Short mmCIF file of C-alpha atoms in Angstrom, two decimals:
data_model
loop_
_atom_site.label_atom_id
_atom_site.label_comp_id
_atom_site.label_asym_id
_atom_site.label_seq_id
_atom_site.Cartn_x
_atom_site.Cartn_y
_atom_site.Cartn_z
CA MET A 1 7.95 5.93 -16.40
CA GLN A 2 4.62 6.20 -18.20
CA HIS A 3 1.33 5.20 -16.60
CA CYS A 4 -0.23 1.82 -17.38
CA LEU A 5 -3.45 3.45 -18.61
CA PRO A 6 -4.61 3.22 -22.25
CA LYS A 7 -3.65 6.19 -24.42
CA GLU A 8 -7.24 7.35 -24.68
CA ILE A 9 -7.74 7.43 -20.89
CA THR A 10 -5.89 10.14 -18.99
CA ALA A 11 -5.23 9.92 -15.27
CA GLU A 12 -7.90 12.58 -14.71
CA ARG A 13 -10.46 10.61 -16.71
CA PHE A 14 -9.63 7.37 -14.91
CA LEU A 15 -10.06 9.01 -11.50
CA SER A 16 -13.36 10.64 -12.44
CA GLU A 17 -14.96 7.78 -14.42
CA TYR A 18 -13.45 4.52 -13.15
CA TRP A 19 -11.78 4.87 -9.75
CA GLN A 20 -14.02 3.09 -7.20
CA LYS A 21 -16.86 3.18 -9.77
CA LYS A 22 -16.32 0.54 -12.46
CA PRO A 23 -13.69 -1.92 -13.70
CA LEU A 24 -11.29 -1.34 -16.55
CA ILE A 25 -9.36 -3.75 -18.77
CA ILE A 26 -5.98 -2.45 -19.97
CA ARG A 27 -4.60 -4.76 -22.61
CA GLN A 28 -0.77 -4.84 -22.47
CA GLY A 29 -0.83 -2.13 -19.82
CA LEU A 30 2.24 -3.55 -18.07
CA PRO A 31 4.36 -5.61 -20.49
CA GLU A 32 7.41 -4.94 -18.28
CA ILE A 33 6.18 -7.54 -15.79
CA VAL A 34 6.42 -10.42 -18.26
CA GLY A 35 9.43 -12.63 -17.57
CA LEU A 36 10.22 -11.29 -14.09
CA PHE A 37 9.00 -14.51 -12.43
CA GLU A 38 8.04 -18.05 -13.36
CA PRO A 39 5.81 -20.37 -11.29
CA GLN A 40 8.70 -22.30 -9.72
CA ASP A 41 10.20 -19.01 -8.49
CA ILE A 42 7.05 -18.33 -6.46
CA ILE A 43 6.80 -21.87 -5.08
CA GLU A 44 10.40 -21.65 -3.88
CA LEU A 45 9.95 -18.14 -2.51
CA ALA A 46 6.84 -19.20 -0.55
CA GLN A 47 8.98 -21.70 1.37
CA GLN A 48 11.46 -19.11 2.68
CA GLN A 49 11.31 -18.44 6.41
CA GLU A 50 10.83 -14.66 6.21
CA VAL A 51 8.06 -14.75 3.58
CA THR A 52 4.36 -14.18 4.28
CA ALA A 53 2.52 -16.78 2.20
CA ARG A 54 -0.75 -18.75 2.11
CA LEU A 55 -1.60 -22.09 0.53
CA LEU A 56 -5.24 -22.67 -0.45
CA GLN A 57 -6.66 -25.98 -1.69
CA LEU A 58 -10.12 -26.95 -2.91
CA HIS A 59 -10.97 -30.53 -1.95
CA GLN A 60 -13.85 -32.79 -2.94
CA GLY A 61 -17.16 -31.75 -1.48
CA ASP A 62 -16.41 -28.07 -2.05
CA HIS A 63 -14.30 -27.84 1.11
CA TRP A 64 -11.36 -25.45 1.27
CA SER A 65 -8.21 -25.87 3.34
CA PHE A 66 -5.87 -23.06 4.29
CA LYS A 67 -2.32 -22.99 5.60
CA ALA A 68 -0.29 -19.88 6.38
CA SER A 69 3.49 -19.57 6.29
CA PRO A 70 5.93 -20.94 7.09
CA LEU A 71 5.38 -23.37 4.22
CA THR A 72 7.67 -26.30 3.43
CA ALA A 73 8.43 -28.54 0.48
CA GLN A 74 6.21 -31.18 2.06
CA ASP A 75 3.23 -28.83 1.81
CA PHE A 76 3.65 -28.87 -1.98
CA SER A 77 4.25 -32.62 -2.28
CA GLN A 78 0.64 -33.83 -2.04
CA LEU A 79 -1.74 -31.19 -3.33
CA ALA A 80 -5.39 -31.22 -4.31
CA GLU A 81 -6.17 -30.91 -8.01
CA LYS A 82 -7.12 -27.24 -7.58
CA TRP A 83 -4.88 -25.06 -5.42
CA SER A 84 -3.22 -21.67 -5.19
CA VAL A 85 -0.30 -20.20 -3.31
CA LEU A 86 -0.20 -16.48 -2.51
CA VAL A 87 2.86 -14.46 -1.47
CA GLN A 88 2.55 -10.97 0.03
CA ASN A 89 4.91 -8.00 0.01
CA MET A 90 6.61 -8.97 -3.24
CA GLU A 91 8.38 -5.61 -3.53
CA GLN A 92 10.50 -6.83 -0.60
CA TRP A 93 11.93 -9.56 -2.82
CA SER A 94 12.17 -7.83 -6.19
CA THR A 95 13.39 -4.29 -6.80
CA GLU A 96 12.32 -4.57 -10.45
CA LEU A 97 8.78 -5.47 -9.41
CA GLY A 98 8.67 -2.69 -6.81
CA ASP A 99 9.70 -0.15 -9.45
CA LEU A 100 6.49 -0.96 -11.33
CA TRP A 101 4.52 0.92 -8.65
CA GLN A 102 5.46 3.99 -10.68
CA LYS A 103 3.13 2.76 -13.44
CA PHE A 104 0.30 3.53 -10.99
CA SER A 105 1.65 6.86 -9.77
CA PHE A 106 -1.65 8.59 -10.63
CA ILE A 107 -2.81 7.15 -7.27
CA PRO A 108 -1.07 8.78 -4.25
CA GLN A 109 1.69 6.68 -2.75
CA TRP A 110 0.12 6.80 0.72
CA GLN A 111 -2.68 4.52 -0.53
CA ARG A 112 -0.32 1.71 -1.53
CA ASP A 113 -0.68 -1.51 0.40
CA ASP A 114 1.58 -4.12 -1.17
CA ILE A 115 2.13 -6.27 -4.24
CA MET A 116 0.84 -9.81 -3.86
CA VAL A 117 1.33 -12.66 -6.32
CA SER A 118 -0.98 -15.62 -6.80
CA TYR A 119 0.24 -18.77 -8.52
CA ALA A 120 -2.23 -21.47 -9.59
CA PRO A 121 -2.11 -24.39 -12.02
CA LYS A 122 -4.98 -24.91 -14.46
CA GLY A 123 -8.33 -24.68 -12.65
CA GLY A 124 -6.84 -23.12 -9.53
CA SER A 125 -8.58 -20.22 -7.83
CA VAL A 126 -9.13 -18.49 -4.48
CA GLY A 127 -12.92 -18.58 -4.84
CA LYS A 128 -15.59 -15.96 -5.43
CA HIS A 129 -14.94 -13.05 -3.09
CA TYR A 130 -14.55 -9.31 -2.71
CA ASP A 131 -11.82 -7.14 -1.21
CA GLU A 132 -11.93 -4.05 0.98
CA TYR A 133 -9.36 -2.38 -1.22
CA ASP A 134 -8.91 -1.35 -4.86
CA VAL A 135 -6.63 -3.55 -6.90
CA PHE A 136 -4.89 -3.66 -10.26
CA LEU A 137 -4.59 -7.33 -11.27
CA VAL A 138 -1.62 -7.78 -13.58
CA GLN A 139 -1.05 -11.00 -15.47
CA GLY A 140 2.63 -11.90 -15.33
CA TYR A 141 2.61 -15.46 -16.65
CA GLY A 142 -0.01 -17.67 -18.27
CA HIS A 143 -3.70 -16.82 -18.49
CA ARG A 144 -6.50 -16.27 -15.98
CA ARG A 145 -10.21 -15.87 -16.64
CA TRP A 146 -11.83 -13.13 -14.57
CA GLN A 147 -15.52 -12.69 -13.84
CA LEU A 148 -16.76 -9.55 -12.09
CA GLY A 149 -20.24 -9.21 -10.64
CA LYS A 150 -22.22 -7.47 -7.93
CA TRP A 151 -21.23 -4.78 -5.44
CA CYS A 152 -20.79 -6.14 -1.91
CA ASP A 153 -20.84 -4.65 1.57
CA PRO A 154 -20.30 -5.84 5.17
CA SER A 155 -23.74 -7.47 5.13
CA THR A 156 -22.76 -9.79 2.24
CA GLU A 157 -23.07 -13.38 3.43
CA PHE A 158 -20.16 -15.78 3.08
CA LYS A 159 -20.26 -19.55 2.92
CA PRO A 160 -20.26 -21.05 6.43
CA ASN A 161 -17.59 -23.39 7.80
CA GLN A 162 -14.90 -22.31 5.37
CA PRO A 163 -11.44 -20.99 6.35
CA ILE A 164 -11.64 -18.15 3.79
CA ARG A 165 -14.29 -15.55 2.97
CA ILE A 166 -16.00 -16.80 -0.20
CA PHE A 167 -19.55 -16.89 -1.55
CA ASP A 168 -21.51 -18.47 -4.40
CA ASP A 169 -23.66 -15.55 -5.58
CA MET A 170 -21.76 -13.28 -7.96
CA GLY A 171 -24.91 -11.48 -9.05
CA GLU A 172 -25.19 -10.34 -12.66
CA LEU A 173 -21.81 -10.51 -14.37
CA VAL A 174 -20.49 -7.22 -15.72
CA LEU A 175 -17.25 -8.66 -17.07
CA ASP A 176 -16.04 -12.08 -18.24
CA GLU A 177 -12.61 -11.95 -19.89
CA VAL A 178 -9.33 -13.85 -20.08
CA MET A 179 -6.19 -11.90 -19.18
CA ALA A 180 -2.91 -12.62 -21.01
CA PRO A 181 0.64 -11.78 -19.85
CA GLY A 182 1.04 -8.02 -19.58
CA ASP A 183 -2.71 -7.35 -19.31
CA VAL A 184 -4.08 -5.29 -16.41
CA LEU A 185 -7.54 -5.43 -14.83
CA TYR A 186 -8.67 -2.75 -12.40
CA VAL A 187 -11.21 -4.00 -9.83
CA PRO A 188 -12.84 -1.44 -7.52
CA SER A 189 -13.13 -2.08 -3.81
CA ARG A 190 -16.06 -4.31 -2.80
CA MET A 191 -16.80 -5.57 -6.32
CA ALA A 192 -17.27 -9.36 -6.46
CA HIS A 193 -14.64 -11.09 -8.57
CA TYR A 194 -13.62 -14.62 -9.44
CA GLY A 195 -10.41 -15.64 -11.19
CA VAL A 196 -9.68 -19.13 -12.53
CA ALA A 197 -6.32 -20.17 -13.98
CA GLN A 198 -6.57 -21.32 -17.60
CA ASP A 199 -3.05 -22.77 -17.42
CA ASP A 200 -0.07 -22.32 -15.08
CA CYS A 201 -0.38 -18.65 -14.25
CA LEU A 202 0.95 -15.85 -12.07
CA THR A 203 -1.25 -12.86 -11.24
CA PHE A 204 0.23 -9.86 -9.45
CA SER A 205 -2.11 -7.74 -7.32
CA PHE A 206 -1.16 -4.10 -6.82
CA GLY A 207 -3.40 -3.28 -3.85
CA LEU A 208 -4.45 0.21 -2.76
CA ARG A 209 -6.40 1.00 0.37
CA TYR A 210 -7.42 3.74 2.76
CA PRO A 211 -6.02 3.76 6.32
CA ASN A 212 -7.27 1.33 8.90
CA MET A 213 -9.50 3.34 11.24
CA ALA A 214 -8.41 1.41 14.33
CA ASP A 215 -4.75 2.20 13.62
CA LEU A 216 -5.57 5.85 12.95
CA MET A 217 -7.56 6.21 16.18
CA GLU A 218 -4.74 4.55 18.13
CA ASN A 219 -2.22 7.06 16.78
CA ILE A 220 -4.58 10.00 17.43
CA SER A 221 -5.10 8.83 21.00
CA GLN A 222 -1.37 8.40 21.53
CA TYR A 223 -0.54 11.90 20.25
CA LEU A 224 -3.44 13.46 22.17
CA CYS A 225 -2.08 12.00 25.40
CA GLN A 226 1.38 13.33 24.60
CA ALA A 227 0.03 16.82 23.82
CA ASN A 228 -2.80 17.05 26.35
CA SER A 229 -1.52 20.31 27.84
CA GLU A 230 -1.87 22.05 24.48
CA PHE A 231 -5.53 21.08 24.08
CA ASN A 232 -6.88 21.55 27.60
CA LEU A 233 -9.28 18.65 27.14
CA THR A 234 -9.71 17.96 30.84
CA ASP A 235 -12.86 20.08 31.30
CA PHE A 236 -16.05 20.74 29.34
CA HIS A 237 -17.82 24.07 29.59
CA LEU A 238 -21.41 23.30 28.64
CA PRO A 239 -23.41 26.23 27.28
CA VAL A 240 -26.77 24.97 28.55
CA ARG A 241 -28.18 22.55 31.08
CA LEU A 242 -27.68 19.05 29.69
CA SER A 243 -31.12 17.50 29.92
CA PRO A 244 -34.23 19.74 29.84
CA GLN A 245 -36.29 17.09 31.64
CA PRO A 246 -35.75 15.55 35.09
CA GLN A 247 -34.11 12.13 34.99
CA THR A 248 -33.30 9.37 37.43
CA THR A 249 -30.13 9.88 39.44
CA GLY A 250 -28.27 6.89 38.02
CA GLU A 251 -29.01 7.48 34.34
CA LEU A 252 -26.67 8.89 31.71
CA ALA A 253 -29.39 10.06 29.34
CA PRO A 254 -29.11 9.64 25.53
CA GLN A 255 -29.52 13.38 24.94
CA ASP A 256 -26.66 14.11 27.34
CA ILE A 257 -24.44 11.61 25.52
CA GLN A 258 -25.19 13.23 22.18
CA GLN A 259 -24.56 16.75 23.47
CA ILE A 260 -21.19 15.86 24.95
CA LYS A 261 -20.23 14.00 21.77
CA GLN A 262 -21.09 17.02 19.64
CA LEU A 263 -19.19 19.30 22.02
CA LEU A 264 -16.11 17.08 21.83
CA LEU A 265 -16.24 16.96 18.03
CA ALA A 266 -16.71 20.72 17.82
CA THR A 267 -13.79 21.30 20.20
CA LEU A 268 -11.50 19.17 18.08
CA SER A 269 -12.70 20.41 14.68
CA ASN A 270 -12.22 24.06 15.67
CA SER A 271 -8.71 23.53 17.03
CA PRO A 272 -5.72 24.38 14.78
CA GLN A 273 -3.56 22.35 17.15
CA PHE A 274 -5.74 19.30 16.58
CA ASP A 275 -5.54 19.80 12.82
CA GLN A 276 -1.75 19.53 13.05
CA LEU A 277 -1.98 16.54 15.37
CA PHE A 278 -4.45 14.79 13.08
CA GLN A 279 -2.22 15.42 10.07
CA HIS A 280 0.73 13.92 11.95
CA ALA A 281 -1.28 10.90 13.11
CA LEU A 282 -2.64 10.28 9.61
CA ALA A 283 0.78 10.58 7.97
CA THR A 284 2.23 8.17 10.51
CA THR A 285 -0.58 5.69 9.88
CA VAL A 286 -0.56 5.70 6.08
CA SER A 287 3.25 5.55 5.82
CA SER A 288 3.46 2.48 8.08
CA ARG A 289 4.29 -0.88 6.55
CA ARG A 290 1.99 -3.84 7.10
CA TYR A 291 4.88 -6.31 6.96
CA GLU A 292 8.13 -6.39 8.87
CA LEU A 293 11.02 -4.79 7.01
CA LEU A 294 14.11 -6.92 6.46
CA VAL A 295 17.18 -4.87 7.32
CA SER A 296 20.15 -5.10 4.99
CA GLU A 297 23.53 -5.86 6.53
CA GLU A 298 25.36 -3.90 3.83
CA VAL A 299 27.04 -0.64 4.85
CA SER A 300 27.19 2.15 2.26
CA MET A 301 30.21 4.43 1.91
CA PRO A 302 30.06 8.09 0.78
CA GLU A 303 32.96 7.65 -1.66
CA GLU A 304 31.22 4.76 -3.41
CA ILE A 305 27.97 6.73 -3.73
CA MET A 306 29.72 9.76 -5.21
CA ASP A 307 31.66 7.57 -7.64
CA VAL A 308 28.50 5.86 -8.93
CA LEU A 309 26.64 9.16 -9.29
CA GLN A 310 29.54 10.78 -11.12
CA GLN A 311 29.56 7.79 -13.49
CA GLN A 312 25.96 8.61 -14.52
CA GLY A 313 24.29 6.51 -11.82
CA TRP A 314 21.18 7.76 -10.05
CA LEU A 315 19.15 7.60 -6.86
CA SER A 316 15.53 6.44 -6.74
CA GLN A 317 13.03 5.62 -4.03
CA ASP A 318 13.10 2.03 -2.85
CA ASN A 319 9.44 1.13 -3.40
CA ASN A 320 9.68 -1.36 -0.56
CA CYS A 321 9.62 1.79 1.61
CA LYS A 322 6.55 4.01 2.07
CA LEU A 323 7.98 7.50 1.67
CA ILE A 324 5.51 10.38 1.91
CA TYR A 325 5.46 14.02 2.95
CA THR A 326 3.03 16.68 4.15
CA GLN A 327 3.06 20.44 3.51
CA GLN A 328 2.53 23.24 6.05
CA PRO A 329 4.70 22.21 7.72
CA LEU A 330 6.88 20.17 5.38
CA ARG A 331 7.45 16.83 7.07
CA ILE A 332 8.93 13.66 5.61
CA TYR A 333 7.70 10.24 6.78
CA ALA A 334 9.33 6.89 6.04
CA ASN A 335 7.78 3.59 7.10
CA GLY A 336 5.65 5.15 9.83
CA GLU A 337 8.30 7.48 11.26
CA TRP A 338 8.57 11.25 11.03
CA ILE A 339 12.13 12.09 9.98
CA ASP A 340 12.46 15.21 12.12
CA GLU A 341 16.19 15.99 11.85
CA LEU A 342 16.54 16.91 8.19
CA ASN A 343 18.21 19.99 6.83
CA PRO A 344 16.56 21.82 3.88
CA LEU A 345 18.69 20.04 1.25
CA GLU A 346 17.85 16.61 2.66
CA SER A 347 14.14 17.48 2.82
CA GLN A 348 14.11 18.63 -0.81
CA LEU A 349 15.90 15.49 -1.95
CA LEU A 350 13.59 13.09 -0.11
CA GLN A 351 10.52 15.00 -1.27
CA ARG A 352 11.59 14.66 -4.91
CA LEU A 353 12.36 10.96 -4.44
CA ALA A 354 8.92 10.43 -2.87
CA ASP A 355 7.38 12.02 -5.97
CA GLY A 356 9.06 9.39 -8.13
CA GLU A 357 11.91 11.52 -9.46
CA LEU A 358 15.31 10.04 -10.33
CA ILE A 359 18.17 12.02 -8.79
CA TYR A 360 21.41 12.39 -10.76
CA TRP A 361 24.73 14.00 -9.86
CA GLN A 362 23.69 17.22 -11.61
CA ASP A 363 20.57 17.41 -9.44
CA ILE A 364 22.74 17.23 -6.33
CA GLN A 365 25.02 19.93 -7.74
CA ASP A 366 21.95 22.12 -8.32
CA LEU A 367 20.87 21.60 -4.71
CA LEU A 368 24.34 22.50 -3.44
CA SER A 369 24.22 25.77 -5.37
CA GLN A 370 21.72 26.97 -2.76
CA VAL A 371 24.29 26.90 0.07
CA ASN A 372 27.59 28.64 0.79
CA GLU A 373 29.79 25.89 2.26
CA LYS A 374 29.29 23.44 -0.58
CA GLU A 375 32.03 20.98 0.38
CA ASN A 376 30.74 20.56 3.92
CA ALA A 377 27.13 20.37 2.72
CA LEU A 378 28.05 17.66 0.20
CA ALA A 379 29.79 15.58 2.88
CA LEU A 380 26.74 15.80 5.14
CA LEU A 381 24.38 14.95 2.27
CA LEU A 382 26.42 11.91 1.23
CA ASP A 383 26.45 10.66 4.83
CA SER A 384 22.65 11.01 4.94
CA ILE A 385 22.26 9.18 1.63
CA CYS A 386 24.35 6.35 3.09
CA ASN A 387 21.90 6.09 5.99
CA TRP A 388 18.90 6.16 3.64
CA LEU A 389 20.39 3.36 1.56
CA ASP A 390 21.10 1.25 4.64
CA ASP A 391 17.60 1.91 6.00
CA GLY A 392 16.02 0.79 2.73
CA TRP A 393 14.49 4.14 1.77
CA VAL A 394 16.39 4.75 -1.49
CA LEU A 395 18.27 2.77 -4.13
CA LEU A 396 21.56 3.54 -5.83
CA ASN A 397 21.34 2.55 -9.49
CA GLU A 398 24.37 2.07 -11.76
#
C-alpha cells in the first residue's frame, strides 16, 4: 500500500522538513476512507457498551458540557445546537479502517496511538486546543474548516471552569483551509488547531505519540527489581568525600544529592545489562494498548487456514494489535507482552507481518525450505497461526 504523501514529497523529505516542524495539507491523500462510515454509524457505535466515546456540547454563554461513555440514545435526543461526539480506538471496530495505518508506515508502528473519529453537524467543534501528540486528520465525510496557529507548551493557559482544555488565543494563523472527503492534514504536536464542521462531517484522527514517561519508569522499576542481582545496585562506592565543607548533622546537602544522582546515572548508562533491560522496558511500554482488547470467541482451525492460503488467501497484521520487534536480540512484542517462546520460523513470520508484509502460501513454503522436517514444522506453524488469529494479532484474508 502506497503512502498518503504527495508524489513530490518523499518519506525522507517529510521526516526532515515537516515532521514535528510544520503542517502539511495532502489533498486526496486517503481517498480509500471515503464511504467507510456515515454519521449515523458513529452515533450508533458511540452508544455501544464496550466503546470509549465522549459527547461535547457548546451551550449559550460559551459553556461546554462533557459526558463520557457509556452514552445512550437519550443523550442524543436533546442536544445543543453545536455538539460533537468522539469515538476512540476505531481500528477495534473496523478492519478496513485499521488497514489504513499502512498509509502512514513511514512513521514507526511503535509510535501509533489509535484512530479516533469525530462527528459534528454544521458548526460543531471541540474548541481551540492543542494535543501532546502528532496527528494526521483525515476527512471521511463532509467538510471541516481547519485553522492552525501558535506553538503551545505546558505553560499555555486554558479557559477556566471548563470540562475540556480549550483556549481563545490561537496566535497568528499559519493555515486556514477547508478539508474535503479524502483530504489529509498533518498537525504537529503542540500546534494550536481549531476545526469547525461546515456540514455533517466525520474527521478521523490517526494519532502518533512517544511513550508515556510514567509508564516507562514503572516498567523500568519493575524489571530492575526483578533483575537486581545482575546489577548490584545495593551499594555505592563513592570516589571522593561527598561534601567538601562541614554541614549540619541532619542535612542532606544539595551537592551530595547531585553527586549521588550523577553516580546512579553513570552506573546505569555504563551497564550493558541495563541497556538490555531498558530496551525490554521500552518495547513493553510502546507496544502496550491504551484501550482494553476485545477477545474474539471464534476458534481457528489449522485445516481452514491452510485451505484459505492455498486458495490465494493471505495473512496480514491485525492493526488493532501493536506488533513490534527489537534486534540484538530479536524479540517480538504484541500488545505489551514479549512473546518469548517462538521458534525461528515463527519469529521471521511475525517480524515480516510487523513490517506490513502480506504473507502468502508461497512465503510459508519458502520459510519451510529452511528446515528438514517440513511436515512437522508446517503443523507447528499452522497451530501458532491459529493462536495468533484468536489473540487478534493477525488476520486471515480470503
